[in-house]
Every structure is written in C-alpha cells, then in structure tokens.
Amino acid sequence: TALYDCIVIGAGIQGSCTAYQLAKNQQKTLLLEQFVLPHSRGSSHGQTRVIRKTYEEDFYVQMMHESYELWAQLEREAGVELHRRTGLLVMGPENGEGFSRLKATMQRHKIPTVFLEKQEFSQHIPNVNLADGNGALIDTFAGVLYADRALRAVQVNKRMFQSCGGVIKDGEKVIDIRPGAEVTVTTDSGVYRGRSLVITAGPWANTLLTHTGLQLPLKVVKINVCYWKEKIPGTYSVGQSFPCFIAMEPKEGEYDIYGLPSNEYPGLMKVSDRRDAAFKRTGLIKAMAWWLTLWCSVSGLTCVILDYRSPKNENSVIIYSKFGPIIGKLLSQLAMGQVPSYDLSPFRIQRFQSHARSSL
Ligand SMILES: Cc1cc2nc3c(=O)[nH]c(=O)nc-3n(C[C@H](O)[C@H](O)[C@H](O)COP(=O)(O)OP(=O)(O)OC[C@H]3O[C@@H](n4cnc5c(N)ncnc54)[C@H](O)[C@@H]3O)c2cc1C
C-alpha cells in the first residue's frame, strides 16, 4: 500500500479545503469520502451560506479576516465567483447581553458596521419591522457564499486539489483507523497508510473517533431549511441588495433564526432554524429540506474543535467547524507539524475534559 503524507477523512468543505492546502504544500494527500461525490447527506451541500465577521468572540472575528482573503484567493484560482457581498442585518434585544457583546466586538475590531436607530431603520431596510426594544446593525462586508460551487471548485477544478497531486477516493467508507507512527486507515474497499491523519467527518465524527478510543460530547442536530415566499415580490432579493439577516433570540442560549435574500429560487428567501415549533409559528410556506449537521452541545454553545496529537495518537487532527479555507489552512499546518498561525486554545478538546469519555 502507498504511503501518503496525510490522509484526510471526509470530503465536506473542511476536509476538502484541508486536503487542498496540504496538496498545495507538496504533501502527498489522500482524501477519503464515504459517499459518491457530490452528495447531499452531510453539512456542506446546498447552494448558499452566510459569510460574516459578525461574531461575539474575538478569535472568530480575527480568523474571519483571513478567511475572506482565502475565499477571494480560491475565487481567483478556480476562476469562479464564490462570494457575493450583500451585508448582514442583525436584529436583537437592544439591551440584551448577546446583542451588546456583538456590538462591542464589531466596534473593537473596527468592522465596517452601520448601527441603525429605530427611526432610521425603515429608510435602510424597507418592508421589515424592527420589533420594539430591538436594536439593529449591518455588517456591510457580509454576504452570500456559494457553498456547492466552492466545494466543487476545491475538489474537482482541474487547477486545484487534483492538479496538485491530490487523490480523492469517494464511495469509500472508513471502517477502521489504526494509530501509530504511521496511521493505517481501512475502508470498505482498501487499506491506506499515512504519516498523519485529519478527521473532518462532520456529523459522523464520534462514529469515526470510536476507532481512536476518543469520544467527545457532540450532539448531532437537524436544521430546518425553508424557503419563504417574498411578501412583496422582488423586494427581498440579492438583486435588490436585500441583506442576509439574523434575528437574535431574547434568551441567551436559544437558537437564532437566520436567512438569506432570495437568490437560489426566484421569489423565495432561505431561512434556517433549529426549532420546529418556531417554524410552525412563523408559518413558513415551503419546507424544502432537512439537513444534518453537527454541533457541540457543551454549555449549549456551538463551537469549533481543532485539536491534534493526543498522547496515543500523535499524528491525528480532529475537527468540527465552519469557516472553510481558514480551517483548511490551520489543519494543514497541524498535520505538517507547523506552528498554527492562530492561538488554538479556544478550540482544544481539553476544554471538554470533564465531559469527554476519552481513553486517550
Ligand atoms: C442547513 C445548514 C445551514 C448552514 N448555514 C451556515 C451559514 O449560513 N454560515 C456558515 O458559516 N455555516 C453554516 N452552516 C455550517 C457549515 O455548513 C458547516 O459547518 C460545514 O459545512 C461543515 O463542514 P464539514 O466538512 O465539517 O462537515 P460535512 O460537510 O458534514 O462533511 C463531513 C464528511 O465526512 C464524510 N464522512 C463521515 N464519515 C465518514 C467515513 N467513515 N468514511 C469516509 N467519509 C466519511 C461525510 O460523508 C461527509 O461528506 C450550515 C450548516 C447547515 C447544515
């Protein structure tokens, strides 16, 4: 069996970006995917996602600066448009902790933001009501990321992963991982050896981690993706510069509703939510899909895991995250034994120590 510098398990956006970064750095890289590509059973499919710098946490904002640059670089390399700037409208309880923290972070990082007073709101965002007691801001750099296109660009564009010498094997499910100085990965149709291993298995992370003896406190949740008929046809579309939006919940820890201007299907805005009850309440007209994704359930927070080199499994990187190319870059740095370009302490598995059932 051939020896790879790195084997990446999972060809969602994170694994694909990681594999691409590795191949670009002359690492002999194998990307393994259980389903035949393209598939719609993980977290990365679908036409669009929101991209933004509007996060409460400083470390996310810092990473997003570079993430935008890397998406732009990918656009140039692949020769396709991946990002469309629309702005992001955030509405939330004016004096609520979450909204205040967000506002403060935006100001601290000097993110181009428009803070809207109640009386000027309708001038900027016609045809939307700002609830009493809610504040509003617009992250003017945010926008729509063309997710399917991005995935296709990284995986199959001839100038990208495969032309850098990367190998993709899809329709091969990993069924065993043997750690060691060299990692041995067994799929349902082959055995592969790697000097290092990256696991980017999204909702299947814990199933795969069973083979390494590590179990993390992860919870897989379904997200409702619905399409909302425009109330006044033509006014909520990308073409009309309607922004992406987030409606923050008054209670800390409750899931926010967010959406994108109509774009994928004419006259239909895309809205995502994780609460079935809220969907029924808001009367969304057309439930198009159920997708599966993975979130960490610790303290009710959605969070990223980036970690590697546990004592028994020195050459593995484990990940759950969003942010595409920046995570790909960080994971490739970890896999190559380089010092990561950001402080990864907020992302370590160690923070779950009291929760993790780990034998590592
Ligand atoms: C509906 C929805 C809306 C979202 N909206 C946004 C948004 O607006 N903005 C944003 O930033 N993020 C958003 N996200 C989050 C973002 O899409 C995900 O964080 C991201 O796609 C995760 O990618 P991933 O590569 O980690 O996981 P996945 O895409 O799930 O990839 C994991 C891959 O691993 C493969 N795999 C698993 N087990 C094995 C095995 N044993 N052998 C081989 N392969 C295996 C799977 O088949 C899969 O292809 C959204 C997610 C969803 C679901």
PDB file of N, CA, C and O in Angstrom, residues 150-213:
ATOM      1  N   ALA A 150     -18.274  26.322  -4.199  1.00  0.00           N
ATOM      2  CA  ALA A 150     -16.988  26.344  -3.509  1.00  0.00           C
ATOM      3  C   ALA A 150     -16.446  24.921  -3.353  1.00  0.00           C
ATOM      4  O   ALA A 150     -15.267  24.640  -3.594  1.00  0.00           O
ATOM      5  N   LEU A 151     -17.353  24.028  -2.974  1.00  0.00           N
ATOM      6  CA  LEU A 151     -16.953  22.636  -2.760  1.00  0.00           C
ATOM      7  C   LEU A 151     -16.454  22.025  -4.069  1.00  0.00           C
ATOM      8  O   LEU A 151     -15.408  21.369  -4.120  1.00  0.00           O
ATOM      9  N   ARG A 152     -17.223  22.286  -5.130  1.00  0.00           N
ATOM     10  CA  ARG A 152     -16.857  21.755  -6.439  1.00  0.00           C
ATOM     11  C   ARG A 152     -15.518  22.329  -6.883  1.00  0.00           C
ATOM     12  O   ARG A 152     -14.658  21.625  -7.398  1.00  0.00           O
ATOM     13  N   ALA A 153     -15.340  23.620  -6.626  1.00  0.00           N
ATOM     14  CA  ALA A 153     -14.099  24.286  -7.055  1.00  0.00           C
ATOM     15  C   ALA A 153     -12.900  23.634  -6.383  1.00  0.00           C
ATOM     16  O   ALA A 153     -11.902  23.316  -7.035  1.00  0.00           O
ATOM     17  N   VAL A 154     -13.005  23.413  -5.078  1.00  0.00           N
ATOM     18  CA  VAL A 154     -11.857  22.867  -4.352  1.00  0.00           C
ATOM     19  C   VAL A 154     -11.599  21.415  -4.760  1.00  0.00           C
ATOM     20  O   VAL A 154     -10.457  20.999  -4.950  1.00  0.00           O
ATOM     21  N   GLN A 155     -12.688  20.643  -4.925  1.00  0.00           N
ATOM     22  CA  GLN A 155     -12.490  19.201  -5.172  1.00  0.00           C
ATOM     23  C   GLN A 155     -12.133  18.875  -6.616  1.00  0.00           C
ATOM     24  O   GLN A 155     -11.242  18.082  -6.873  1.00  0.00           O
ATOM     25  N   VAL A 156     -12.871  19.477  -7.554  1.00  0.00           N
ATOM     26  CA  VAL A 156     -12.726  18.947  -8.914  1.00  0.00           C
ATOM     27  C   VAL A 156     -12.112  19.909  -9.913  1.00  0.00           C
ATOM     28  O   VAL A 156     -11.741  19.485 -11.001  1.00  0.00           O
ATOM     29  N   ASN A 157     -12.005  21.178  -9.545  1.00  0.00           N
ATOM     30  CA  ASN A 157     -11.415  22.088 -10.514  1.00  0.00           C
ATOM     31  C   ASN A 157     -10.013  21.606 -10.868  1.00  0.00           C
ATOM     32  O   ASN A 157      -9.193  21.315 -10.001  1.00  0.00           O
ATOM     33  N   LYS A 158      -9.768  21.520 -12.132  1.00  0.00           N
ATOM     34  CA  LYS A 158      -8.530  20.886 -12.591  1.00  0.00           C
ATOM     35  C   LYS A 158      -7.279  21.590 -12.083  1.00  0.00           C
ATOM     36  O   LYS A 158      -6.229  21.009 -11.937  1.00  0.00           O
ATOM     37  N   ARG A 159      -7.438  22.901 -11.804  1.00  0.00           N
ATOM     38  CA  ARG A 159      -6.251  23.619 -11.338  1.00  0.00           C
ATOM     39  C   ARG A 159      -6.052  23.456  -9.829  1.00  0.00           C
ATOM     40  O   ARG A 159      -5.117  23.970  -9.273  1.00  0.00           O
ATOM     41  N   MET A 160      -6.954  22.776  -9.178  1.00  0.00           N
ATOM     42  CA  MET A 160      -6.895  22.773  -7.727  1.00  0.00           C
ATOM     43  C   MET A 160      -6.373  21.445  -7.167  1.00  0.00           C
ATOM     44  O   MET A 160      -5.345  20.965  -7.582  1.00  0.00           O
ATOM     45  N   PHE A 161      -7.113  20.839  -6.221  1.00  0.00           N
ATOM     46  CA  PHE A 161      -6.579  19.714  -5.445  1.00  0.00           C
ATOM     47  C   PHE A 161      -5.913  18.634  -6.306  1.00  0.00           C
ATOM     48  O   PHE A 161      -4.761  18.269  -6.083  1.00  0.00           O
ATOM     49  N   GLN A 162      -6.644  18.157  -7.309  1.00  0.00           N
ATOM     50  CA  GLN A 162      -6.121  17.011  -8.060  1.00  0.00           C
ATOM     51  C   GLN A 162      -4.911  17.386  -8.912  1.00  0.00           C
ATOM     52  O   GLN A 162      -3.999  16.579  -9.074  1.00  0.00           O
ATOM     53  N   SER A 163      -4.906  18.629  -9.400  1.00  0.00           N
ATOM     54  CA  SER A 163      -3.745  19.016 -10.210  1.00  0.00           C
ATOM     55  C   SER A 163      -2.507  19.230  -9.336  1.00  0.00           C
ATOM     56  O   SER A 163      -1.382  19.262  -9.827  1.00  0.00           O
ATOM     57  N   CYS A 164      -2.695  19.389  -8.025  1.00  0.00           N
ATOM     58  CA  CYS A 164      -1.537  19.493  -7.118  1.00  0.00           C
ATOM     59  C   CYS A 164      -1.081  18.093  -6.687  1.00  0.00           C
ATOM     60  O   CYS A 164      -0.295  17.945  -5.746  1.00  0.00           O
ATOM     61  N   GLY A 165      -1.638  17.075  -7.291  1.00  0.00           N
ATOM     62  CA  GLY A 165      -1.191  15.715  -6.957  1.00  0.00           C
ATOM     63  C   GLY A 165      -2.075  15.028  -5.926  1.00  0.00           C
ATOM     64  O   GLY A 165      -1.790  13.903  -5.510  1.00  0.00           O
ATOM     65  N   GLY A 166      -3.155  15.694  -5.507  1.00  0.00           N
ATOM     66  CA  GLY A 166      -4.039  15.095  -4.505  1.00  0.00           C
ATOM     67  C   GLY A 166      -4.882  13.973  -5.105  1.00  0.00           C
ATOM     68  O   GLY A 166      -5.207  13.995  -6.285  1.00  0.00           O
ATOM     69  N   VAL A 167      -5.215  12.983  -4.275  1.00  0.00           N
ATOM     70  CA  VAL A 167      -6.030  11.853  -4.738  1.00  0.00           C
ATOM     71  C   VAL A 167      -7.335  11.853  -3.952  1.00  0.00           C
ATOM     72  O   VAL A 167      -7.329  11.913  -2.718  1.00  0.00           O
ATOM     73  N   ILE A 168      -8.478  11.803  -4.677  1.00  0.00           N
ATOM     74  CA  ILE A 168      -9.777  11.670  -3.988  1.00  0.00           C
ATOM     75  C   ILE A 168     -10.297  10.267  -4.247  1.00  0.00           C
ATOM     76  O   ILE A 168     -10.316   9.815  -5.395  1.00  0.00           O
ATOM     77  N   LYS A 169     -10.714   9.602  -3.186  1.00  0.00           N
ATOM     78  CA  LYS A 169     -11.404   8.321  -3.367  1.00  0.00           C
ATOM     79  C   LYS A 169     -12.763   8.458  -2.707  1.00  0.00           C
ATOM     80  O   LYS A 169     -12.864   8.527  -1.475  1.00  0.00           O
ATOM     81  N   ASP A 170     -13.802   8.547  -3.537  1.00  0.00           N
ATOM     82  CA  ASP A 170     -15.144   8.663  -2.966  1.00  0.00           C
ATOM     83  C   ASP A 170     -15.844   7.310  -3.025  1.00  0.00           C
ATOM     84  O   ASP A 170     -15.332   6.352  -3.617  1.00  0.00           O
ATOM     85  N   GLY A 171     -16.987   7.235  -2.341  1.00  0.00           N
ATOM     86  CA  GLY A 171     -17.680   5.948  -2.256  1.00  0.00           C
ATOM     87  C   GLY A 171     -16.878   4.933  -1.461  1.00  0.00           C
ATOM     88  O   GLY A 171     -17.023   3.727  -1.636  1.00  0.00           O
ATOM     89  N   GLU A 172     -16.003   5.407  -0.585  1.00  0.00           N
ATOM     90  CA  GLU A 172     -15.201   4.501   0.270  1.00  0.00           C
ATOM     91  C   GLU A 172     -15.387   4.899   1.725  1.00  0.00           C
ATOM     92  O   GLU A 172     -14.913   5.958   2.149  1.00  0.00           O
ATOM     93  N   LYS A 173     -16.056   4.060   2.450  1.00  0.00           N
ATOM     94  CA  LYS A 173     -16.319   4.375   3.861  1.00  0.00           C
ATOM     95  C   LYS A 173     -15.187   3.873   4.745  1.00  0.00           C
ATOM     96  O   LYS A 173     -14.797   2.698   4.657  1.00  0.00           O
ATOM     97  N   VAL A 174     -14.669   4.754   5.579  1.00  0.00           N
ATOM     98  CA  VAL A 174     -13.616   4.327   6.510  1.00  0.00           C
ATOM     99  C   VAL A 174     -14.249   3.479   7.604  1.00  0.00           C
ATOM    100  O   VAL A 174     -15.209   3.908   8.257  1.00  0.00           O
ATOM    101  N   ILE A 175     -13.708   2.289   7.786  1.00  0.00           N
ATOM    102  CA  ILE A 175     -14.297   1.405   8.790  1.00  0.00           C
ATOM    103  C   ILE A 175     -13.330   1.098   9.940  1.00  0.00           C
ATOM    104  O   ILE A 175     -13.721   0.552  10.954  1.00  0.00           O
ATOM    105  N   ASP A 176     -12.071   1.483   9.745  1.00  0.00           N
ATOM    106  CA  ASP A 176     -11.136   1.260  10.850  1.00  0.00           C
ATOM    107  C   ASP A 176      -9.955   2.225  10.746  1.00  0.00           C
ATOM    108  O   ASP A 176      -9.529   2.586   9.654  1.00  0.00           O
ATOM    109  N   ILE A 177      -9.472   2.639  11.914  1.00  0.00           N
ATOM    110  CA  ILE A 177      -8.276   3.500  11.973  1.00  0.00           C
ATOM    111  C   ILE A 177      -7.328   2.884  12.981  1.00  0.00           C
ATOM    112  O   ILE A 177      -7.715   2.624  14.128  1.00  0.00           O
ATOM    113  N   ARG A 178      -6.107   2.623  12.549  1.00  0.00           N
ATOM    114  CA  ARG A 178      -5.097   2.091  13.478  1.00  0.00           C
ATOM    115  C   ARG A 178      -4.018   3.145  13.675  1.00  0.00           C
ATOM    116  O   ARG A 178      -3.234   3.412  12.746  1.00  0.00           O
ATOM    117  N   PRO A 179      -3.991   3.818  14.847  1.00  0.00           N
ATOM    118  CA  PRO A 179      -2.964   4.820  15.096  1.00  0.00           C
ATOM    119  C   PRO A 179      -1.584   4.188  15.207  1.00  0.00           C
ATOM    120  O   PRO A 179      -1.458   2.970  15.354  1.00  0.00           O
ATOM    121  N   GLY A 180      -0.569   5.000  15.142  1.00  0.00           N
ATOM    122  CA  GLY A 180       0.803   4.520  15.266  1.00  0.00           C
ATOM    123  C   GLY A 180       1.731   5.512  14.609  1.00  0.00           C
ATOM    124  O   GLY A 180       1.296   6.596  14.213  1.00  0.00           O
ATOM    125  N   ALA A 181       2.997   5.171  14.484  1.00  0.00           N
ATOM    126  CA  ALA A 181       3.955   6.066  13.828  1.00  0.00           C
ATOM    127  C   ALA A 181       3.452   6.361  12.417  1.00  0.00           C
ATOM    128  O   ALA A 181       3.573   7.472  11.908  1.00  0.00           O
ATOM    129  N   GLU A 182       2.886   5.326  11.788  1.00  0.00           N
ATOM    130  CA  GLU A 182       2.130   5.523  10.551  1.00  0.00           C
ATOM    131  C   GLU A 182       0.685   5.129  10.859  1.00  0.00           C
ATOM    132  O   GLU A 182       0.454   4.141  11.544  1.00  0.00           O
ATOM    133  N   VAL A 183      -0.265   5.904  10.374  1.00  0.00           N
ATOM    134  CA  VAL A 183      -1.663   5.567  10.633  1.00  0.00           C
ATOM    135  C   VAL A 183      -2.151   4.640   9.516  1.00  0.00           C
ATOM    136  O   VAL A 183      -1.874   4.884   8.346  1.00  0.00           O
ATOM    137  N   THR A 184      -2.853   3.585   9.891  1.00  0.00           N
ATOM    138  CA  THR A 184      -3.421   2.698   8.872  1.00  0.00           C
ATOM    139  C   THR A 184      -4.931   2.907   8.847  1.00  0.00           C
ATOM    140  O   THR A 184      -5.603   2.784   9.874  1.00  0.00           O
ATOM    141  N   VAL A 185      -5.436   3.247   7.678  1.00  0.00           N
ATOM    142  CA  VAL A 185      -6.860   3.523   7.534  1.00  0.00           C
ATOM    143  C   VAL A 185      -7.457   2.469   6.606  1.00  0.00           C
ATOM    144  O   VAL A 185      -6.985   2.264   5.489  1.00  0.00           O
ATOM    145  N   THR A 186      -8.494   1.797   7.101  1.00  0.00           N
ATOM    146  CA  THR A 186      -9.135   0.764   6.285  1.00  0.00           C
ATOM    147  C   THR A 186     -10.514   1.245   5.855  1.00  0.00           C
ATOM    148  O   THR A 186     -11.296   1.728   6.686  1.00  0.00           O
ATOM    149  N   THR A 187     -10.786   1.149   4.566  1.00  0.00           N
ATOM    150  CA  THR A 187     -12.127   1.483   4.075  1.00  0.00           C
ATOM    151  C   THR A 187     -12.812   0.182   3.667  1.00  0.00           C
ATOM    152  O   THR A 187     -12.201  -0.893   3.742  1.00  0.00           O
ATOM    153  N   ASP A 188     -14.048   0.292   3.182  1.00  0.00           N
ATOM    154  CA  ASP A 188     -14.726  -0.942   2.765  1.00  0.00           C
ATOM    155  C   ASP A 188     -14.144  -1.500   1.473  1.00  0.00           C
ATOM    156  O   ASP A 188     -14.526  -2.570   1.038  1.00  0.00           O
ATOM    157  N   SER A 189     -13.185  -0.753   0.856  1.00  0.00           N
ATOM    158  CA  SER A 189     -12.543  -1.371  -0.317  1.00  0.00           C
ATOM    159  C   SER A 189     -11.031  -1.202  -0.400  1.00  0.00           C
ATOM    160  O   SER A 189     -10.440  -1.472  -1.440  1.00  0.00           O
ATOM    161  N   GLY A 190     -10.397  -0.747   0.650  1.00  0.00           N
ATOM    162  CA  GLY A 190      -8.940  -0.636   0.565  1.00  0.00           C
ATOM    163  C   GLY A 190      -8.292  -0.330   1.907  1.00  0.00           C
ATOM    164  O   GLY A 190      -8.963  -0.031   2.893  1.00  0.00           O
ATOM    165  N   VAL A 191      -6.950  -0.435   1.916  1.00  0.00           N
ATOM    166  CA  VAL A 191      -6.179  -0.116   3.118  1.00  0.00           C
ATOM    167  C   VAL A 191      -5.136   0.927   2.717  1.00  0.00           C
ATOM    168  O   VAL A 191      -4.470   0.782   1.685  1.00  0.00           O
ATOM    169  N   TYR A 192      -5.009   1.997   3.525  1.00  0.00           N
ATOM    170  CA  TYR A 192      -4.099   3.088   3.184  1.00  0.00           C
ATOM    171  C   TYR A 192      -3.248   3.432   4.393  1.00  0.00           C
ATOM    172  O   TYR A 192      -3.695   3.320   5.529  1.00  0.00           O
ATOM    173  N   ARG A 193      -2.014   3.885   4.106  1.00  0.00           N
ATOM    174  CA  ARG A 193      -1.130   4.287   5.205  1.00  0.00           C
ATOM    175  C   ARG A 193      -0.827   5.771   5.082  1.00  0.00           C
ATOM    176  O   ARG A 193      -0.663   6.287   3.965  1.00  0.00           O
ATOM    177  N   GLY A 194      -0.747   6.444   6.217  1.00  0.00           N
ATOM    178  CA  GLY A 194      -0.444   7.869   6.183  1.00  0.00           C
ATOM    179  C   GLY A 194       0.490   8.253   7.316  1.00  0.00           C
ATOM    180  O   GLY A 194       0.459   7.633   8.375  1.00  0.00           O
ATOM    181  N   ARG A 195       1.305   9.291   7.056  1.00  0.00           N
ATOM    182  CA  ARG A 195       2.170   9.787   8.141  1.00  0.00           C
ATOM    183  C   ARG A 195       1.345  10.589   9.136  1.00  0.00           C
ATOM    184  O   ARG A 195       1.703  10.712  10.296  1.00  0.00           O
ATOM    185  N   SER A 196       0.273  11.208   8.628  1.00  0.00           N
ATOM    186  CA  SER A 196      -0.634  11.898   9.557  1.00  0.00           C
ATOM    187  C   SER A 196      -2.069  11.735   9.054  1.00  0.00           C
ATOM    188  O   SER A 196      -2.289  11.357   7.898  1.00  0.00           O
ATOM    189  N   LEU A 197      -2.985  12.021   9.952  1.00  0.00           N
ATOM    190  CA  LEU A 197      -4.403  11.793   9.649  1.00  0.00           C
ATOM    191  C   LEU A 197      -5.205  13.013  10.089  1.00  0.00           C
ATOM    192  O   LEU A 197      -4.974  13.554  11.169  1.00  0.00           O
ATOM    193  N   VAL A 198      -6.134  13.443   9.242  1.00  0.00           N
ATOM    194  CA  VAL A 198      -7.054  14.519   9.617  1.00  0.00           C
ATOM    195  C   VAL A 198      -8.463  13.944   9.548  1.00  0.00           C
ATOM    196  O   VAL A 198      -8.846  13.344   8.537  1.00  0.00           O
ATOM    197  N   ILE A 199      -9.225  14.125  10.622  1.00  0.00           N
ATOM    198  CA  ILE A 199     -10.615  13.634  10.621  1.00  0.00           C
ATOM    199  C   ILE A 199     -11.552  14.829  10.536  1.00  0.00           C
ATOM    200  O   ILE A 199     -11.626  15.640  11.461  1.00  0.00           O
ATOM    201  N   THR A 200     -12.223  14.964   9.419  1.00  0.00           N
ATOM    202  CA  THR A 200     -13.197  16.055   9.241  1.00  0.00           C
ATOM    203  C   THR A 200     -14.514  15.385   8.839  1.00  0.00           C
ATOM    204  O   THR A 200     -14.945  15.501   7.692  1.00  0.00           O
ATOM    205  N   ALA A 201     -15.097  14.687   9.776  1.00  0.00           N
ATOM    206  CA  ALA A 201     -16.222  13.807   9.450  1.00  0.00           C
ATOM    207  C   ALA A 201     -17.567  14.418   9.798  1.00  0.00           C
ATOM    208  O   ALA A 201     -18.594  13.734   9.734  1.00  0.00           O
ATOM    209  N   GLY A 202     -17.593  15.695  10.158  1.00  0.00           N
ATOM    210  CA  GLY A 202     -18.861  16.376  10.431  1.00  0.00           C
ATOM    211  C   GLY A 202     -19.711  15.579  11.403  1.00  0.00           C
ATOM    212  O   GLY A 202     -19.238  15.159  12.471  1.00  0.00           O
ATOM    213  N   PRO A 203     -20.969  15.323  11.037  1.00  0.00           N
ATOM    214  CA  PRO A 203     -21.871  14.634  11.974  1.00  0.00           C
ATOM    215  C   PRO A 203     -21.436  13.219  12.344  1.00  0.00           C
ATOM    216  O   PRO A 203     -21.950  12.649  13.298  1.00  0.00           O
ATOM    217  N   TRP A 204     -20.509  12.662  11.570  1.00  0.00           N
ATOM    218  CA  TRP A 204     -20.063  11.289  11.842  1.00  0.00           C
ATOM    219  C   TRP A 204     -18.798  11.258  12.717  1.00  0.00           C
ATOM    220  O   TRP A 204     -18.175  10.221  12.863  1.00  0.00           O
ATOM    221  N   ALA A 205     -18.414  12.396  13.267  1.00  0.00           N
ATOM    222  CA  ALA A 205     -17.138  12.482  13.987  1.00  0.00           C
ATOM    223  C   ALA A 205     -17.012  11.421  15.077  1.00  0.00           C
ATOM    224  O   ALA A 205     -16.035  10.672  15.131  1.00  0.00           O
ATOM    225  N   ASN A 206     -18.028  11.323  15.926  1.00  0.00           N
ATOM    226  CA  ASN A 206     -17.895  10.380  17.047  1.00  0.00           C
ATOM    227  C   ASN A 206     -17.867   8.929  16.583  1.00  0.00           C
ATOM    228  O   ASN A 206     -17.190   8.093  17.188  1.00  0.00           O
ATOM    229  N   THR A 207     -18.587   8.640  15.492  1.00  0.00           N
ATOM    230  CA  THR A 207     -18.563   7.261  14.976  1.00  0.00           C
ATOM    231  C   THR A 207     -17.130   6.906  14.583  1.00  0.00           C
ATOM    232  O   THR A 207     -16.617   5.834  14.911  1.00  0.00           O
ATOM    233  N   LEU A 208     -16.468   7.840  13.903  1.00  0.00           N
ATOM    234  CA  LEU A 208     -15.094   7.570  13.480  1.00  0.00           C
ATOM    235  C   LEU A 208     -14.123   7.570  14.648  1.00  0.00           C
ATOM    236  O   LEU A 208     -13.188   6.776  14.706  1.00  0.00           O
ATOM    237  N   LEU A 209     -14.374   8.480  15.586  1.00  0.00           N
ATOM    238  CA  LEU A 209     -13.453   8.583  16.721  1.00  0.00           C
ATOM    239  C   LEU A 209     -13.486   7.339  17.597  1.00  0.00           C
ATOM    240  O   LEU A 209     -12.548   7.084  18.355  1.00  0.00           O
ATOM    241  N   THR A 210     -14.549   6.561  17.502  1.00  0.00           N
ATOM    242  CA  THR A 210     -14.614   5.309  18.261  1.00  0.00           C
ATOM    243  C   THR A 210     -13.354   4.490  18.002  1.00  0.00           C
ATOM    244  O   THR A 210     -12.817   3.852  18.908  1.00  0.00           O
ATOM    245  N   HIS A 211     -12.879   4.528  16.739  1.00  0.00           N
ATOM    246  CA  HIS A 211     -11.698   3.733  16.393  1.00  0.00           C
ATOM    247  C   HIS A 211     -10.428   4.233  17.071  1.00  0.00           C
ATOM    248  O   HIS A 211      -9.419   3.558  17.088  1.00  0.00           O
ATOM    249  N   THR A 212     -10.466   5.495  17.565  1.00  0.00           N
ATOM    250  CA  THR A 212      -9.269   6.036  18.217  1.00  0.00           C
ATOM    251  C   THR A 212      -9.406   5.991  19.733  1.00  0.00           C
ATOM    252  O   THR A 212      -8.508   6.391  20.455  1.00  0.00           O
ATOM    253  N   GLY A 213     -10.576   5.562  20.196  1.00  0.00           N
ATOM    254  CA  GLY A 213     -10.787   5.487  21.651  1.00  0.00           C
ATOM    255  C   GLY A 213     -11.262   6.800  22.245  1.00  0.00           C
ATOM    256  O   GLY A 213     -11.436   6.921  23.454  1.00  0.00           O
TER     257      GLY A 213
END
